[in-house]
CSV table of N, CA, C and O in Angstrom, one decimal:
chain,number,residue,atom,x,y,z
A,1,MET,N,157.6,4.8,70.0
A,1,MET,CA,158.5,5.2,71.0
A,1,MET,C,159.6,6.0,70.3
A,1,MET,O,160.1,5.7,69.3
A,2,THR,N,160.0,7.1,70.9
A,2,THR,CA,161.0,8.0,70.4
A,2,THR,C,162.4,7.4,70.8
A,2,THR,O,162.6,7.0,71.9
A,3,ALA,N,163.3,7.5,69.8
A,3,ALA,CA,164.7,7.0,70.1
A,3,ALA,C,165.4,7.9,71.0
A,3,ALA,O,165.1,9.1,71.0
A,4,PRO,N,166.4,7.4,71.8
A,4,PRO,CA,167.2,8.3,72.6
A,4,PRO,C,167.9,9.3,71.8
A,4,PRO,O,168.2,9.1,70.6
A,5,ALA,N,168.3,10.4,72.4
A,5,ALA,CA,169.0,11.5,71.7
A,5,ALA,C,170.4,10.9,71.2
A,5,ALA,O,171.0,10.1,71.9
A,6,THR,N,170.8,11.4,70.0
A,6,THR,CA,172.2,11.0,69.6
A,6,THR,C,173.2,11.9,70.3
A,6,THR,O,172.8,12.9,71.0
A,7,PRO,N,174.5,11.5,70.3
A,7,PRO,CA,175.5,12.4,71.0
A,7,PRO,C,175.4,13.8,70.5
A,7,PRO,O,175.5,14.8,71.3
A,8,GLY,N,175.2,14.1,69.2
A,8,GLY,CA,175.1,15.5,68.7
A,8,GLY,C,173.9,16.2,69.3
A,8,GLY,O,174.0,17.4,69.7
A,9,GLN,N,172.8,15.5,69.3
A,9,GLN,CA,171.5,16.1,69.8
A,9,GLN,C,171.7,16.3,71.3
A,9,GLN,O,171.3,17.4,71.8
A,10,ALA,N,172.3,15.4,72.0
A,10,ALA,CA,172.6,15.6,73.5
A,10,ALA,C,173.4,16.8,73.7
A,10,ALA,O,173.2,17.6,74.7
A,11,GLU,N,174.5,17.0,72.9
A,11,GLU,CA,175.3,18.2,73.1
A,11,GLU,C,174.5,19.5,72.9
A,11,GLU,O,174.7,20.5,73.6
A,12,GLU,N,173.7,19.5,71.8
A,12,GLU,CA,172.9,20.7,71.6
A,12,GLU,C,171.9,21.0,72.8
A,12,GLU,O,171.7,22.1,73.2
A,13,LEU,N,171.3,19.9,73.3
A,13,LEU,CA,170.4,20.1,74.5
A,13,LEU,C,171.2,20.6,75.7
A,13,LEU,O,170.7,21.4,76.5
A,14,ALA,N,172.4,20.1,75.9
A,14,ALA,CA,173.3,20.5,77.0
A,14,ALA,C,173.6,22.0,76.9
A,14,ALA,O,173.5,22.7,77.9
A,15,LYS,N,174.0,22.4,75.7
A,15,LYS,CA,174.3,23.9,75.5
A,15,LYS,C,173.1,24.7,75.8
A,15,LYS,O,173.2,25.7,76.5
A,16,LYS,N,171.9,24.3,75.4
A,16,LYS,CA,170.7,25.0,75.6
A,16,LYS,C,170.4,25.1,77.2
A,16,LYS,O,170.1,26.1,77.7
A,17,ALA,N,170.6,23.9,77.8
A,17,ALA,CA,170.3,23.8,79.3
A,17,ALA,C,171.2,24.7,80.0
A,17,ALA,O,170.8,25.4,81.0
A,18,VAL,N,172.5,24.7,79.7
A,18,VAL,CA,173.5,25.6,80.4
A,18,VAL,C,173.2,27.0,80.2
A,18,VAL,O,173.3,27.8,81.1
A,19,SER,N,172.9,27.4,79.0
A,19,SER,CA,172.5,28.8,78.7
A,19,SER,C,171.3,29.2,79.5
A,19,SER,O,171.3,30.3,80.1
A,20,GLU,N,170.3,28.4,79.5
A,20,GLU,CA,169.1,28.7,80.3
A,20,GLU,C,169.4,28.8,81.8
A,20,GLU,O,168.9,29.6,82.5
A,21,TYR,N,170.2,27.9,82.3
A,21,TYR,CA,170.6,27.8,83.7
A,21,TYR,C,171.3,29.1,84.1
A,21,TYR,O,171.0,29.7,85.1
A,22,LEU,N,172.3,29.5,83.3
A,22,LEU,CA,173.1,30.7,83.6
A,22,LEU,C,172.2,32.0,83.6
A,22,LEU,O,172.3,32.9,84.4
A,23,THR,N,171.3,32.0,82.6
A,23,THR,CA,170.3,33.1,82.6
A,23,THR,C,169.4,33.1,83.8
A,23,THR,O,169.2,34.2,84.4
A,24,ALA,N,169.0,31.9,84.2
A,24,ALA,CA,168.1,31.8,85.4
A,24,ALA,C,168.9,32.2,86.7
A,24,ALA,O,168.3,32.6,87.7
A,25,CYS,N,170.2,32.1,86.7
A,25,CYS,CA,171.0,32.5,87.9
A,25,CYS,C,171.1,34.0,88.0
A,25,CYS,O,171.6,34.5,89.0
A,26,ARG,N,170.7,34.7,87.0
A,26,ARG,CA,170.7,36.2,87.1
A,26,ARG,C,172.1,36.8,87.3
A,26,ARG,O,172.2,37.7,88.1
A,27,MET,N,173.1,36.3,86.6
A,27,MET,CA,174.4,36.9,86.8
A,27,MET,C,174.4,38.3,86.2
A,27,MET,O,173.8,38.6,85.2
A,28,THR,N,175.1,39.2,87.0
A,28,THR,CA,175.2,40.6,86.5
A,28,THR,C,176.5,40.8,85.7
A,28,THR,O,176.5,41.7,84.9
A,29,ASP,N,177.4,39.9,85.9
A,29,ASP,CA,178.6,39.9,85.1
A,29,ASP,C,179.2,38.5,85.2
A,29,ASP,O,178.7,37.6,85.9
A,30,ALA,N,180.3,38.3,84.5
A,30,ALA,CA,180.9,36.9,84.4
A,30,ALA,C,181.9,36.6,85.6
A,30,ALA,O,182.4,35.5,85.6
A,31,THR,N,182.0,37.4,86.6
A,31,THR,CA,183.0,37.2,87.6
A,31,THR,C,182.7,35.9,88.4
A,31,THR,O,183.6,35.3,89.0
A,32,ASN,N,181.4,35.5,88.5
A,32,ASN,CA,181.0,34.3,89.3
A,32,ASN,C,180.6,33.2,88.4
A,32,ASN,O,180.1,32.2,89.0
A,33,ILE,N,180.9,33.2,87.2
A,33,ILE,CA,180.4,32.2,86.3
A,33,ILE,C,181.0,30.8,86.7
A,33,ILE,O,180.3,29.8,86.6
A,34,GLY,N,182.2,30.8,87.1
A,34,GLY,CA,182.9,29.5,87.5
A,34,GLY,C,182.1,28.9,88.7
A,34,GLY,O,181.9,27.7,88.7
A,35,ASN,N,181.7,29.7,89.7
A,35,ASN,CA,181.0,29.2,90.8
A,35,ASN,C,179.6,28.6,90.4
A,35,ASN,O,179.2,27.5,90.8
A,36,TYR,N,178.9,29.3,89.5
A,36,TYR,CA,177.6,28.8,89.0
A,36,TYR,C,177.8,27.5,88.2
A,36,TYR,O,177.1,26.5,88.4
A,37,LEU,N,178.8,27.5,87.4
A,37,LEU,CA,179.0,26.3,86.6
A,37,LEU,C,179.5,25.1,87.4
A,37,LEU,O,179.2,24.0,87.1
A,38,MET,N,180.3,25.3,88.4
A,38,MET,CA,180.8,24.3,89.3
A,38,MET,C,179.6,23.7,90.1
A,38,MET,O,179.6,22.5,90.3
A,39,LYS,N,178.6,24.5,90.4
A,39,LYS,CA,177.5,24.0,91.1
A,39,LYS,C,176.7,23.0,90.2
A,39,LYS,O,176.3,21.9,90.6
A,40,LEU,N,176.6,23.4,88.9
A,40,LEU,CA,176.0,22.5,87.9
A,40,LEU,C,176.7,21.2,87.7
A,40,LEU,O,176.2,20.1,87.7
A,41,VAL,N,178.1,21.3,87.6
A,41,VAL,CA,178.9,20.1,87.5
A,41,VAL,C,178.8,19.3,88.7
A,41,VAL,O,178.7,18.0,88.6
A,42,SER,N,178.8,19.9,89.9
A,42,SER,CA,178.7,19.1,91.1
A,42,SER,C,177.4,18.3,91.2
A,42,SER,O,177.4,17.1,91.5
A,43,VAL,N,176.3,18.9,90.9
A,43,VAL,CA,175.0,18.3,90.9
A,43,VAL,C,175.0,17.1,89.8
A,43,VAL,O,174.5,16.0,90.1
A,44,ALA,N,175.5,17.4,88.6
A,44,ALA,CA,175.6,16.4,87.6
A,44,ALA,C,176.5,15.2,88.0
A,44,ALA,O,176.2,14.0,87.8
A,45,GLY,N,177.6,15.5,88.7
A,45,GLY,CA,178.5,14.5,89.2
A,45,GLY,C,177.8,13.6,90.2
A,45,GLY,O,178.0,12.3,90.2
A,46,VAL,N,177.1,14.1,91.1
A,46,VAL,CA,176.4,13.4,92.1
A,46,VAL,C,175.3,12.5,91.5
A,46,VAL,O,175.2,11.3,91.8
A,47,LEU,N,174.6,13.0,90.5
A,47,LEU,CA,173.6,12.2,89.8
A,47,LEU,C,174.3,11.1,89.0
A,47,LEU,O,173.7,10.0,89.0
A,48,MET,N,175.4,11.4,88.4
A,48,MET,CA,176.1,10.3,87.7
A,48,MET,C,176.6,9.2,88.6
A,48,MET,O,176.4,8.0,88.3
A,49,ALA,N,177.1,9.6,89.8
A,49,ALA,CA,177.5,8.6,90.8
A,49,ALA,C,176.3,7.8,91.2
A,49,ALA,O,176.5,6.5,91.4
A,50,GLN,N,175.2,8.4,91.4
A,50,GLN,CA,174.0,7.6,91.8
A,50,GLN,C,173.6,6.6,90.7
A,50,GLN,O,173.1,5.5,91.0
A,51,ALA,N,173.7,7.0,89.5
A,51,ALA,CA,173.3,6.2,88.4
A,51,ALA,C,174.3,5.1,88.0
A,51,ALA,O,173.9,4.0,87.6
A,52,GLU,N,175.6,5.4,88.1
A,52,GLU,CA,176.6,4.5,87.5
A,52,GLU,C,177.7,4.1,88.6
A,52,GLU,O,178.6,3.3,88.2
A,53,GLY,N,177.6,4.7,89.7
A,53,GLY,CA,178.6,4.4,90.8
A,53,GLY,C,179.7,5.5,90.8
A,53,GLY,O,179.9,6.2,89.8
A,54,SER,N,180.3,5.7,91.9
A,54,SER,CA,181.2,6.8,92.1
A,54,SER,C,182.5,6.7,91.3
A,54,SER,O,183.1,7.7,90.8
A,55,LYS,N,183.0,5.5,91.1
A,55,LYS,CA,184.2,5.3,90.3
A,55,LYS,C,184.0,5.7,88.9
A,55,LYS,O,184.8,6.5,88.4
A,56,ALA,N,182.9,5.3,88.3
A,56,ALA,CA,182.7,5.7,86.9
A,56,ALA,C,182.5,7.2,86.8
A,56,ALA,O,183.0,7.8,85.9
A,57,ALA,N,181.7,7.8,87.7
A,57,ALA,CA,181.5,9.2,87.7
A,57,ALA,C,182.8,10.0,87.9
A,57,ALA,O,183.1,10.9,87.1
A,58,ALA,N,183.6,9.5,88.8
A,58,ALA,CA,184.9,10.2,89.0
A,58,ALA,C,185.8,10.1,87.8
A,58,ALA,O,186.5,11.1,87.4
A,59,GLU,N,185.8,8.9,87.1
A,59,GLU,CA,186.6,8.8,85.9
A,59,GLU,C,186.1,9.7,84.8
A,59,GLU,O,186.9,10.3,84.1
A,60,ARG,N,184.8,9.8,84.6
A,60,ARG,CA,184.3,10.7,83.6
A,60,ARG,C,184.7,12.2,83.9
A,60,ARG,O,185.1,12.9,83.0
A,61,LEU,N,184.5,12.6,85.2
A,61,LEU,CA,184.8,14.0,85.5
A,61,LEU,C,186.3,14.2,85.4
A,61,LEU,O,186.7,15.3,85.0
A,62,SER,N,187.1,13.3,85.8
A,62,SER,CA,188.6,13.4,85.6
A,62,SER,C,189.0,13.5,84.2
A,62,SER,O,189.9,14.3,83.8
A,63,GLY,N,188.4,12.7,83.3
A,63,GLY,CA,188.6,12.8,81.9
A,63,GLY,C,188.3,14.2,81.3
A,63,GLY,O,189.0,14.8,80.5
A,64,THR,N,187.1,14.7,81.8
A,64,THR,CA,186.7,16.0,81.3
A,64,THR,C,187.7,17.1,81.8
A,64,THR,O,188.1,18.0,81.1
A,65,ALA,N,188.1,17.0,83.1
A,65,ALA,CA,189.1,17.9,83.6
A,65,ALA,C,190.4,17.9,82.9
A,65,ALA,O,191.0,19.0,82.5
A,66,ALA,N,190.9,16.7,82.5
A,66,ALA,CA,192.1,16.6,81.7
A,66,ALA,C,191.9,17.2,80.3
A,66,ALA,O,192.8,17.9,79.8
A,67,PHE,N,190.8,17.0,79.7
A,67,PHE,CA,190.5,17.6,78.4
A,67,PHE,C,190.6,19.1,78.5
A,67,PHE,O,191.2,19.8,77.7
A,68,VAL,N,189.9,19.7,79.5
A,68,VAL,CA,189.9,21.1,79.7
A,68,VAL,C,191.3,21.7,79.9
A,68,VAL,O,191.7,22.6,79.3
A,69,PHE,N,192.0,21.0,80.8
A,69,PHE,CA,193.4,21.4,81.1
A,69,PHE,C,194.3,21.4,79.9
A,69,PHE,O,195.1,22.3,79.6
A,70,ASN,N,194.2,20.4,79.0
A,70,ASN,CA,195.1,20.2,77.9
A,70,ASN,C,194.6,21.0,76.6
A,70,ASN,O,195.5,21.2,75.8
A,71,ASN,N,193.4,21.4,76.6
A,71,ASN,CA,192.9,22.0,75.3
A,71,ASN,C,192.3,23.4,75.4
A,71,ASN,O,192.1,24.0,74.3
A,72,MET,N,192.0,23.9,76.5
A,72,MET,CA,191.4,25.2,76.6
A,72,MET,C,192.4,26.2,77.0
A,72,MET,O,193.5,25.9,77.4
A,73,PRO,N,192.1,27.5,76.7
A,73,PRO,CA,193.0,28.6,77.0
A,73,PRO,C,193.5,28.6,78.4
A,73,PRO,O,192.7,28.4,79.3
A,74,ARG,N,194.7,28.9,78.7
A,74,ARG,CA,195.3,29.0,80.0
A,74,ARG,C,194.7,30.3,80.8
A,74,ARG,O,194.6,30.3,82.0
A,75,LYS,N,194.5,31.3,80.0
A,75,LYS,CA,194.0,32.6,80.6
A,75,LYS,C,192.5,32.8,80.1
A,75,LYS,O,192.1,32.2,79.1
A,76,PRO,N,191.7,33.5,80.9
A,76,PRO,CA,190.3,33.7,80.5
A,76,PRO,C,190.2,34.3,79.1
A,76,PRO,O,191.1,35.1,78.7
A,77,ALA,N,189.3,33.8,78.4
A,77,ALA,CA,189.0,34.3,77.0
A,77,ALA,C,187.8,35.2,77.0
A,77,ALA,O,187.1,35.3,78.0
A,78,THR,N,187.5,35.8,75.9
A,78,THR,CA,186.3,36.6,75.7
A,78,THR,C,185.2,35.6,75.7
A,78,THR,O,185.2,34.6,75.0
A,79,LEU,N,184.2,35.9,76.5
A,79,LEU,CA,183.0,35.0,76.5
A,79,LEU,C,182.0,35.4,75.4
A,79,LEU,O,181.8,36.6,75.1
A,80,HIS,N,181.5,34.4,74.8
A,80,HIS,CA,180.5,34.5,73.8
A,80,HIS,C,179.3,33.7,74.2
A,80,HIS,O,179.3,33.1,75.2
A,81,LYS,N,178.3,33.6,73.3
A,81,LYS,CA,177.1,32.8,73.6
A,81,LYS,C,177.6,31.4,73.8
A,81,LYS,O,178.7,31.0,73.3
A,82,VAL,N,176.9,30.6,74.5
A,82,VAL,CA,177.2,29.2,74.8
A,82,VAL,C,177.4,28.5,73.4
A,82,VAL,O,176.6,28.6,72.5
A,83,GLN,N,178.6,27.9,73.2
A,83,GLN,CA,179.0,27.4,71.9
A,83,GLN,C,178.7,25.9,71.9
A,83,GLN,O,179.1,25.0,71.6
């Protein structure tokens, strides 16, 4: 039996999945990237709620939102490959 992915492995898999998802969305430029990524977050949030309950899912999403607010650039930055 194969062991579950480690947190580091899961992060690498997530980066790859997001990159493939954005490519599959056929964006012509980055102006709608937020809409595409929010759709992905929305689907993930619903799945989390179904697996763990809405309170746990909302707490995880709120924690992520707080991290982004407190640690990411206030203005749009230059986009690079999925990091």
